[in-house]
Amino acid sequence: MPPSFVTQNTKTTRIQSFTMLSTLFLLLYATRETVNAMTAEISPTVSYLLDRGCANDTEIIDHLLIDRALYYNKHKLPSPQVDVRIEMWVQEVTSVSELTQDFEIDLYMNEYWTDPGLAYDILNPCQGNLSFDWAVMQNIWTPNTCFINSKKAQLHSSPFTNVFLMVFPNGSVWSNWRIKSTGPCVMDLTKFPMDSIECTLTFESFNYNKDEVFMRWGDPPLTIFKPIELPDFTMTNFSTSNKFQLYAAGYWSELNVNFLFRRRSGWYLLQGYIPTYMTVFISWIPFYLGPKAIPARTMIGVNALLALTFQFGNIIRNLPRVSYIKAIDVWMLSGICFVFASLFELATIGFLMRNEGKPATKSSRSTKNSNRWQQPSVCREDTQRKSQNIVFCERLDNTSRLMFPVVFTFYNFIYWFVYMKQAWDQAP
Ligand SMILES: *[C@@H]1O[C@H](CO)[C@@H](O)[C@H](O)[C@H]1NC(C)=O
Ligand SMILES: *[C@@H]1O[C@H](CO)[C@@H](O)[C@H](O)[C@H]1NC(C)=O
């Protein structure tokens, strides 16, 4: 092997190793620069944090609210189509009113969406979430959802705005706000007081159409903290649905929730039905007083009619003036009819007996006298005093004593069967 060759060979090796080394240096340098550049691009805080273990809350908040705030645009959609998940927690229903046709509900609205602009997992957070309040909420993008059919809605704000915001490291956002809302109810009083009322709340994003913000119900969509029992209503059922609603500006993603309230008819039973029964029963007392007690019978009959009218007025005073007939109208009017029928019977008796109470006229006395001599009997005194009219009246009273309760019972069977069946069919 010639020496020249050896020297040349070692030279080549040296050059090669030098090139390799310098490449390595260059590579190392470049990597460092890239890392520096990357970290510098994020923020000085981040580059500092990357050297340390996990980032604590203060550091993340500084990063989100100060460093990020420079780049964050709250008017820009976080993604082309934001998927907003809604969950409703019902705290209380404070009133259902048939007069104003609405209901008042206290609820928590939960919204979940993802905003990559708020992600902080790069900081290696020590904690899995961060909570904020209303002030931060105003500085981030929100889907601007609202109840579009509420008559009134109010965010609870004592002692501070009741809004809760939680941001997860991957940019998931959970917002929760506590509101009181008044929504419309649809009611059909034909079965009143055995009826149900349906109330609806419609929730949608006010600003963004379905291609920008897509709303959907979470699972479960609705949570009710405790059984909803009002003095006159019980919530028996609820249902949720979603659809696209067409407006002039396009399709909007819409969420609906329906609440079904069953009326508790106890009050009406005590204040309406039972007194009506009493009054109708009282109107039958005259049948037992005999045909001669016309003043007493008139008093009872007329009082019964007045009492019913008064009860009726008392109940319908608190109801909307609907033009159709309600179950309670049917009841009250038929009660009045029964009392009226008993008054009619009284009128018939009064008419037939109009001369009986007076001293007998000469002609009648003469007939009685002649009778006396013609039919000698033990009870002739009675038979003589009783004219044909009195006999007829007593028979009428006897028949009424039987027929009124029978017809009333029969009517009751029909009435309760019809309305109870309807109420039963309607029940979920
Ligand atoms: C938020 O973080 C705390 C503390 O790490 C944890 O206990 C809690 O379960 C988290 N909440 C949620 C909703 O992930
Ligand atoms: C982000 O993290 C939260 C909490 O761990 C999780 O519930 C959610 O599904 C995550 N979101 C995405 C888009 O991965």
Coordinates of C-alpha atoms and ligand atoms in Angstrom, one line a residue:
M1 CA 0.0 0.0 0.0
P2 CA 1.7 3.3 -1.0
P3 CA 2.1 5.9 1.8
S4 CA 0.6 8.6 -0.3
F5 CA -2.6 6.6 -0.5
V6 CA -2.7 6.2 3.3
T7 CA -2.3 10.0 3.9
Q8 CA -5.0 10.7 1.4
N9 CA -7.3 8.2 3.0
T10 CA -6.9 9.6 6.5
K11 CA -7.4 13.1 5.0
T12 CA -10.7 12.0 3.5
T13 CA -11.8 10.4 6.8
R14 CA -11.0 13.7 8.6
I15 CA -12.9 15.7 6.1
Q16 CA -15.8 13.3 6.4
S17 CA -15.9 13.4 10.2
F18 CA -15.6 17.2 10.1
T19 CA -18.5 17.5 7.8
M20 CA -20.5 15.1 9.9
L21 CA -19.7 17.0 13.1
S22 CA -20.6 20.3 11.6
T23 CA -23.8 18.9 10.3
L24 CA -24.6 17.7 13.7
F25 CA -23.8 21.1 15.2
L26 CA -25.9 22.7 12.6
L27 CA -28.7 20.3 13.2
L28 CA -28.6 20.8 16.9
Y29 CA -28.5 24.6 16.5
A30 CA -31.4 24.5 14.1
T31 CA -33.4 22.4 16.5
R32 CA -32.7 24.7 19.3
E33 CA -33.6 27.7 17.1
T34 CA -36.8 26.0 16.0
V35 CA -37.8 25.2 19.6
N36 CA -36.9 28.7 20.6
A37 CA -38.9 30.1 17.7
M38 CA -41.9 27.8 18.5
T39 CA -41.9 28.7 22.1
A40 CA -41.3 32.4 21.4
E41 CA -44.3 32.2 19.1
I42 CA -46.5 30.9 21.9
S43 CA -45.4 33.3 24.5
P44 CA -42.6 34.0 27.0
T45 CA -44.7 32.4 29.7
V46 CA -45.0 29.2 27.8
S47 CA -41.3 28.9 27.0
Y48 CA -40.7 29.4 30.7
L49 CA -43.3 26.8 31.6
L50 CA -42.0 24.3 29.2
D51 CA -38.9 24.0 31.2
R52 CA -40.9 23.3 34.4
G53 CA -43.3 20.6 35.4
C54 CA -47.0 21.3 35.3
A55 CA -48.5 24.8 35.1
N56 CA -50.6 26.0 38.0
D57 CA -53.9 27.9 37.6
T58 CA -52.4 31.4 37.9
E59 CA -50.0 30.8 35.1
I60 CA -52.8 29.3 32.9
I61 CA -55.1 32.2 33.6
D62 CA -52.4 34.7 32.8
H63 CA -51.8 32.8 29.6
L64 CA -55.4 32.7 28.6
L65 CA -56.4 36.2 29.7
I66 CA -53.3 38.2 28.9
D67 CA -51.2 36.4 26.3
R68 CA -54.0 34.8 24.4
A69 CA -56.2 37.8 24.6
L70 CA -54.0 39.5 22.0
Y71 CA -54.9 36.9 19.4
Y72 CA -58.3 35.9 20.5
N73 CA -61.2 37.2 18.5
K74 CA -64.5 36.7 20.2
H75 CA -66.5 37.5 17.1
K76 CA -64.9 34.7 15.1
L77 CA -66.6 31.3 15.2
P78 CA -64.2 28.8 17.0
S79 CA -64.8 26.3 14.2
P80 CA -66.8 26.4 10.9
Q81 CA -69.8 24.7 12.5
V82 CA -69.9 24.8 16.3
D83 CA -71.7 21.9 17.9
V84 CA -73.5 23.2 21.0
R85 CA -74.9 20.6 23.4
I86 CA -77.6 21.8 25.7
E87 CA -78.7 20.3 29.1
M88 CA -81.4 21.8 31.2
W89 CA -81.7 21.4 34.9
V90 CA -85.1 22.4 36.3
Q91 CA -84.9 23.8 39.7
E92 CA -88.5 24.9 40.3
V93 CA -91.7 25.8 38.6
T94 CA -93.1 28.7 40.6
S95 CA -96.5 29.3 38.9
V96 CA -98.8 28.1 36.2
S97 CA -101.5 30.6 35.4
E98 CA -104.5 29.9 33.3
L99 CA -105.5 33.6 33.4
T100 CA -102.3 34.8 31.8
Q101 CA -101.7 31.5 30.0
D102 CA -98.1 31.2 31.1
F103 CA -95.8 29.5 33.5
E104 CA -92.7 30.6 35.5
I105 CA -89.7 28.4 35.7
D106 CA -86.3 28.6 37.4
L107 CA -83.7 26.6 35.6
Y108 CA -80.0 26.1 35.0
M109 CA -79.0 26.1 31.3
N110 CA -75.8 24.2 30.5
E111 CA -74.1 24.7 27.2
Y112 CA -71.1 22.7 26.0
W113 CA -69.0 23.5 23.0
T114 CA -65.4 23.4 22.0
D115 CA -63.3 26.5 21.3
P116 CA -59.7 25.5 20.2
G117 CA -58.7 29.1 20.9
L118 CA -59.1 28.4 24.6
A119 CA -57.2 25.2 24.7
Y120 CA -54.3 25.1 27.2
D121 CA -53.2 21.5 27.2
I122 CA -49.9 22.6 25.7
L123 CA -49.1 24.2 29.1
N124 CA -49.2 20.8 30.7
P125 CA -51.8 22.0 33.3
C126 CA -51.7 20.6 36.8
Q127 CA -55.5 20.7 37.0
G128 CA -58.1 19.3 34.6
N129 CA -60.3 22.4 34.4
L130 CA -60.6 26.1 35.2
S131 CA -63.6 28.0 36.5
F132 CA -64.4 31.5 35.5
D133 CA -67.3 34.0 36.0
W134 CA -69.4 36.4 34.0
A135 CA -66.5 38.8 33.3
V136 CA -64.5 36.2 31.4
M137 CA -67.7 35.0 29.7
Q138 CA -68.0 38.4 28.1
N139 CA -64.6 38.1 26.5
I140 CA -65.0 34.8 24.8
W141 CA -67.1 33.6 21.9
T142 CA -70.5 32.3 23.0
P143 CA -73.3 30.8 20.9
N144 CA -75.7 33.6 22.1
T145 CA -78.5 31.3 22.9
C146 CA -81.8 32.4 24.3
F147 CA -85.5 31.4 24.8
I148 CA -87.1 32.9 21.8
N149 CA -90.7 32.3 23.0
S150 CA -90.4 33.6 26.6
K151 CA -92.6 36.4 27.7
K152 CA -89.9 37.4 30.2
A153 CA -86.5 36.0 31.2
Q154 CA -84.1 37.1 33.7
L155 CA -80.6 36.0 34.6
H156 CA -80.3 35.7 38.4
S157 CA -77.9 38.3 39.5
S158 CA -77.8 38.4 43.3
P159 CA -75.3 39.0 44.7
F160 CA -73.4 38.6 41.3
T161 CA -74.4 37.3 37.9
N162 CA -75.2 33.6 38.3
V163 CA -73.0 32.4 35.5
F164 CA -70.5 29.7 35.7
L165 CA -67.9 28.9 33.1
M166 CA -65.5 26.0 33.0
V167 CA -62.7 25.6 30.4
F168 CA -61.0 22.2 29.9
P169 CA -57.4 21.8 28.7
N170 CA -58.6 20.6 25.3
G171 CA -60.7 23.8 24.7
S172 CA -64.0 22.3 25.7
V173 CA -66.2 25.0 27.3
W174 CA -69.0 24.4 29.8
S175 CA -71.2 27.4 30.6
N176 CA -74.0 27.3 33.1
W177 CA -76.4 30.1 33.9
R178 CA -79.3 30.3 36.2
I179 CA -82.4 32.0 34.9
K180 CA -86.0 32.6 35.6
S181 CA -88.1 32.4 32.5
T182 CA -91.8 32.9 31.8
G183 CA -93.1 30.8 28.9
P184 CA -96.4 30.4 27.1
C185 CA -98.8 27.6 27.8
V186 CA -101.5 26.1 25.7
M187 CA -104.6 25.2 27.5
D188 CA -107.9 23.6 26.5
L189 CA -110.3 24.1 29.3
T190 CA -113.1 21.9 27.9
K191 CA -112.2 19.3 30.6
F192 CA -111.7 21.8 33.3
P193 CA -111.0 21.0 36.2
M194 CA -110.0 17.5 35.0
D195 CA -107.6 19.1 32.4
S196 CA -103.9 19.4 31.7
I197 CA -101.9 22.3 30.5
E198 CA -99.0 22.1 28.1
C199 CA -96.2 24.7 28.4
T200 CA -93.3 25.1 25.9
L201 CA -89.9 26.7 25.9
T202 CA -88.0 27.2 22.7
F203 CA -84.3 27.6 22.7
E204 CA -82.1 28.7 19.9
S205 CA -79.0 30.7 19.0
F206 CA -80.1 34.2 18.3
N207 CA -77.2 35.1 16.0
Y208 CA -76.0 32.0 14.2
N209 CA -77.9 29.8 11.8
K210 CA -77.8 26.1 11.7
D211 CA -74.6 26.0 9.5
E212 CA -72.7 28.1 12.1
V213 CA -74.2 26.8 15.3
F214 CA -75.8 23.4 15.5
M215 CA -77.8 22.8 18.6
R216 CA -78.6 19.5 20.1
W217 CA -79.8 18.0 23.3
G218 CA -77.4 16.4 25.7
D219 CA -78.1 13.1 27.4
P220 CA -80.2 13.4 29.5
P221 CA -81.6 16.6 28.0
L222 CA -83.5 17.6 31.1
T223 CA -82.9 16.9 34.8
I224 CA -85.6 17.7 37.3
F225 CA -84.2 18.2 40.8
K226 CA -87.3 17.4 42.7
P227 CA -91.0 16.5 41.8
I228 CA -92.7 19.6 40.6
E229 CA -95.8 20.2 42.7
L230 CA -97.7 23.4 42.7
P231 CA -100.8 24.1 44.8
D232 CA -103.0 23.5 41.8
F233 CA -100.8 21.7 39.3
T234 CA -98.5 18.7 39.2
M235 CA -95.9 18.2 36.4
T236 CA -96.7 14.8 35.0
N237 CA -94.5 14.7 32.0
F238 CA -92.0 16.5 29.8
S239 CA -90.6 15.9 26.3
T240 CA -87.9 17.4 24.2
S241 CA -87.5 17.8 20.5
N242 CA -85.4 19.6 18.0
K243 CA -85.9 20.9 14.5
F244 CA -84.8 23.5 11.9
Q245 CA -86.8 26.6 11.8
L246 CA -87.0 28.6 8.6
Y247 CA -86.6 32.4 9.0
A248 CA -86.0 35.1 6.4
A249 CA -82.3 34.8 7.2
G250 CA -82.1 31.0 6.7
Y251 CA -82.6 27.9 8.8
W252 CA -82.0 28.1 12.5
S253 CA -81.3 25.1 14.8
E254 CA -84.1 25.0 17.4
L255 CA -84.6 23.0 20.6
N256 CA -88.0 22.6 22.2
V257 CA -89.1 21.4 25.6
N258 CA -92.7 20.7 26.5
F259 CA -93.9 20.4 30.1
L260 CA -97.2 18.8 30.9
F261 CA -99.0 19.9 34.0
R262 CA -102.0 18.1 35.3
R263 CA -104.5 20.1 37.3
R264 CA -105.0 19.1 40.9
S265 CA -108.8 19.2 41.0
G266 CA -109.1 18.9 44.8
W267 CA -109.8 22.5 45.3
Y268 CA -112.6 22.4 42.7
L269 CA -114.0 19.3 44.3
L270 CA -114.2 21.0 47.7
Q271 CA -115.3 24.4 46.5
G272 CA -117.4 23.4 43.5
Y273 CA -118.7 19.9 43.4
I274 CA -119.4 19.0 47.0
P275 CA -121.3 22.3 47.7
T276 CA -123.3 21.6 44.5
Y277 CA -124.2 18.2 45.7
M278 CA -125.3 19.7 49.0
T279 CA -127.4 22.3 47.3
V280 CA -129.1 19.8 45.0
F281 CA -129.8 17.5 48.0
I282 CA -131.3 20.5 49.9
S283 CA -133.5 21.3 46.9
W284 CA -135.2 17.9 47.5
I285 CA -136.2 18.7 51.1
P286 CA -139.4 20.4 49.9
F287 CA -140.7 17.1 48.6
Y288 CA -141.0 15.9 52.2
L289 CA -142.7 19.1 53.6
G290 CA -146.2 18.4 52.1
P291 CA -148.1 20.4 49.6
K292 CA -149.3 22.9 52.2
A293 CA -145.9 24.3 53.3
I294 CA -145.6 26.5 50.2
P295 CA -143.7 29.4 51.9
A296 CA -141.1 27.1 53.4
R297 CA -140.7 25.2 50.2
T298 CA -140.3 28.4 48.2
M299 CA -137.7 29.7 50.6
I300 CA -135.6 26.5 50.4
G301 CA -135.9 26.2 46.6
V302 CA -135.0 29.8 45.9
N303 CA -132.2 29.8 48.3
A304 CA -130.8 26.7 46.7
L305 CA -130.9 28.4 43.3
L306 CA -129.2 31.5 44.7
A307 CA -126.5 29.4 46.5
L308 CA -125.7 27.6 43.3
T309 CA -125.5 30.7 41.2
F310 CA -123.1 32.2 43.8
Q311 CA -120.9 29.2 43.8
F312 CA -120.8 29.1 40.1
G313 CA -119.8 32.8 39.9
N314 CA -117.1 32.2 42.6
I315 CA -115.4 29.5 40.6
I316 CA -115.5 31.0 37.1
R317 CA -114.3 34.4 38.4
N318 CA -110.7 33.0 38.4
L319 CA -110.8 31.5 34.9
P320 CA -110.2 33.1 31.5
R321 CA -113.4 34.0 29.7
V322 CA -113.3 31.3 27.1
S323 CA -116.3 31.0 24.8
Y324 CA -116.6 27.2 24.9
I325 CA -118.2 25.1 27.6
K326 CA -116.1 23.7 30.3
A327 CA -116.7 20.5 32.4
I328 CA -117.4 22.7 35.4
D329 CA -119.9 24.7 33.4
V330 CA -121.7 21.6 32.5
W331 CA -121.8 20.5 36.1
M332 CA -122.9 23.9 37.5
L333 CA -125.5 24.5 34.8
S334 CA -127.0 21.0 35.2
G335 CA -127.0 21.5 39.0
I336 CA -129.0 24.7 38.4
C337 CA -131.3 22.8 36.1
F338 CA -131.9 20.2 38.8
V339 CA -132.7 22.9 41.4
F340 CA -134.8 24.7 38.8
A341 CA -136.8 21.5 38.1
S342 CA -137.5 21.1 41.8
L343 CA -138.7 24.8 41.8
F344 CA -140.9 23.9 38.8
E345 CA -142.4 21.1 40.7
L346 CA -143.0 23.5 43.5
A347 CA -144.7 25.9 41.1
T348 CA -147.0 23.2 39.9
I349 CA -148.0 22.4 43.5
G350 CA -148.3 26.1 44.3
F351 CA -150.6 26.5 41.4
L352 CA -152.8 23.5 42.2
M353 CA -152.9 24.4 45.9
R354 CA -153.6 28.1 45.4
N355 CA -157.2 27.8 46.8
E356 CA -156.6 25.0 49.3
G357 CA -155.0 27.0 52.1
K358 CA -157.9 29.5 52.2
P359 CA -161.2 28.9 54.1
A360 CA -163.3 26.7 51.9
T361 CA -165.7 28.4 49.6
K362 CA -169.4 27.9 50.1
S363 CA -169.7 25.5 47.1
S364 CA -166.9 23.3 48.2
R365 CA -168.2 23.2 51.8
S366 CA -171.6 22.2 50.5
T367 CA -170.1 19.4 48.5
K368 CA -168.1 18.2 51.5
N369 CA -171.2 18.4 53.6
S370 CA -173.1 16.3 51.1
N371 CA -170.2 13.9 51.0
R372 CA -170.2 13.6 54.8
W373 CA -173.7 12.4 54.8
Q374 CA -173.3 10.1 51.9
Q375 CA -170.1 8.3 53.0
P376 CA -169.9 7.7 56.7
S377 CA -166.5 6.3 57.5
V378 CA -163.8 6.5 60.3
C379 CA -161.4 8.7 58.4
R380 CA -164.0 10.7 56.6
E381 CA -162.7 13.9 58.1
D382 CA -159.4 13.4 56.2
T383 CA -160.9 12.3 53.0
Q384 CA -163.2 15.2 53.0
R385 CA -160.5 17.8 53.5
K386 CA -158.4 16.3 50.8
S387 CA -159.5 17.5 47.5
Q388 CA -158.5 15.9 44.3
N389 CA -155.7 18.5 43.9
I390 CA -154.1 17.6 47.2
V391 CA -154.1 14.0 46.3
F392 CA -152.5 14.8 43.0
C393 CA -149.9 17.0 44.8
E394 CA -149.0 14.3 47.2
R395 CA -148.6 11.9 44.5
L396 CA -146.4 14.3 42.6
D397 CA -144.2 14.8 45.7
N398 CA -143.9 11.0 46.2
T399 CA -142.9 10.6 42.6
S400 CA -140.4 13.4 42.8
R401 CA -138.9 12.0 46.0
L402 CA -138.0 8.9 44.0
M403 CA -137.4 10.3 40.5
F404 CA -135.1 13.3 41.4
P405 CA -132.5 11.1 43.1
V406 CA -132.7 8.5 40.4
V407 CA -132.3 10.9 37.6
F408 CA -129.5 12.8 39.4
T409 CA -127.6 9.6 40.1
F410 CA -128.0 8.5 36.5
Y411 CA -126.8 11.9 35.4
N412 CA -123.8 11.6 37.7
F413 CA -122.7 8.3 36.3
I414 CA -122.8 9.7 32.8
Y415 CA -121.0 12.9 33.7
W416 CA -118.2 11.3 35.7
F417 CA -117.8 8.6 33.2
V418 CA -117.4 11.0 30.2
Y419 CA -115.0 13.4 31.9
M420 CA -113.0 10.8 33.8
K421 CA -112.5 8.8 30.7
Q422 CA -111.3 11.9 28.8
A423 CA -108.9 12.8 31.6
W424 CA -107.7 9.2 31.7
D425 CA -107.1 9.1 28.0
Q426 CA -105.1 12.3 28.2
A427 CA -102.9 11.1 31.0
P428 CA -99.5 10.0 29.8
Ligands
LIG1 C1 -62.4 20.0 37.8 O1 -61.2 19.8 38.4 C2 -61.3 19.3 39.8 C3 -59.9 19.3 40.4 O2 -59.0 18.6 39.6 C4 -62.0 18.0 39.8 O3 -62.1 17.5 41.1 C5 -63.3 18.1 39.1 O4 -63.9 16.8 39.0 C6 -63.1 18.7 37.7 N1 -64.5 18.9 37.2 C7 -64.8 18.4 36.0 C8 -66.2 18.7 35.6 O5 -64.1 17.8 35.3
LIG2 C1 -62.3 17.7 26.4 O1 -62.1 17.2 27.7 C2 -63.3 17.1 28.5 C3 -63.0 16.8 29.9 O2 -62.0 15.8 30.0 C4 -64.1 16.0 27.8 O3 -65.4 15.8 28.5 C5 -64.4 16.4 26.3 O4 -65.1 15.4 25.7 C6 -63.1 16.7 25.6 N1 -63.5 17.3 24.3 C7 -63.0 16.9 23.2 C8 -63.4 17.6 22.0 O5 -62.2 15.9 23.1

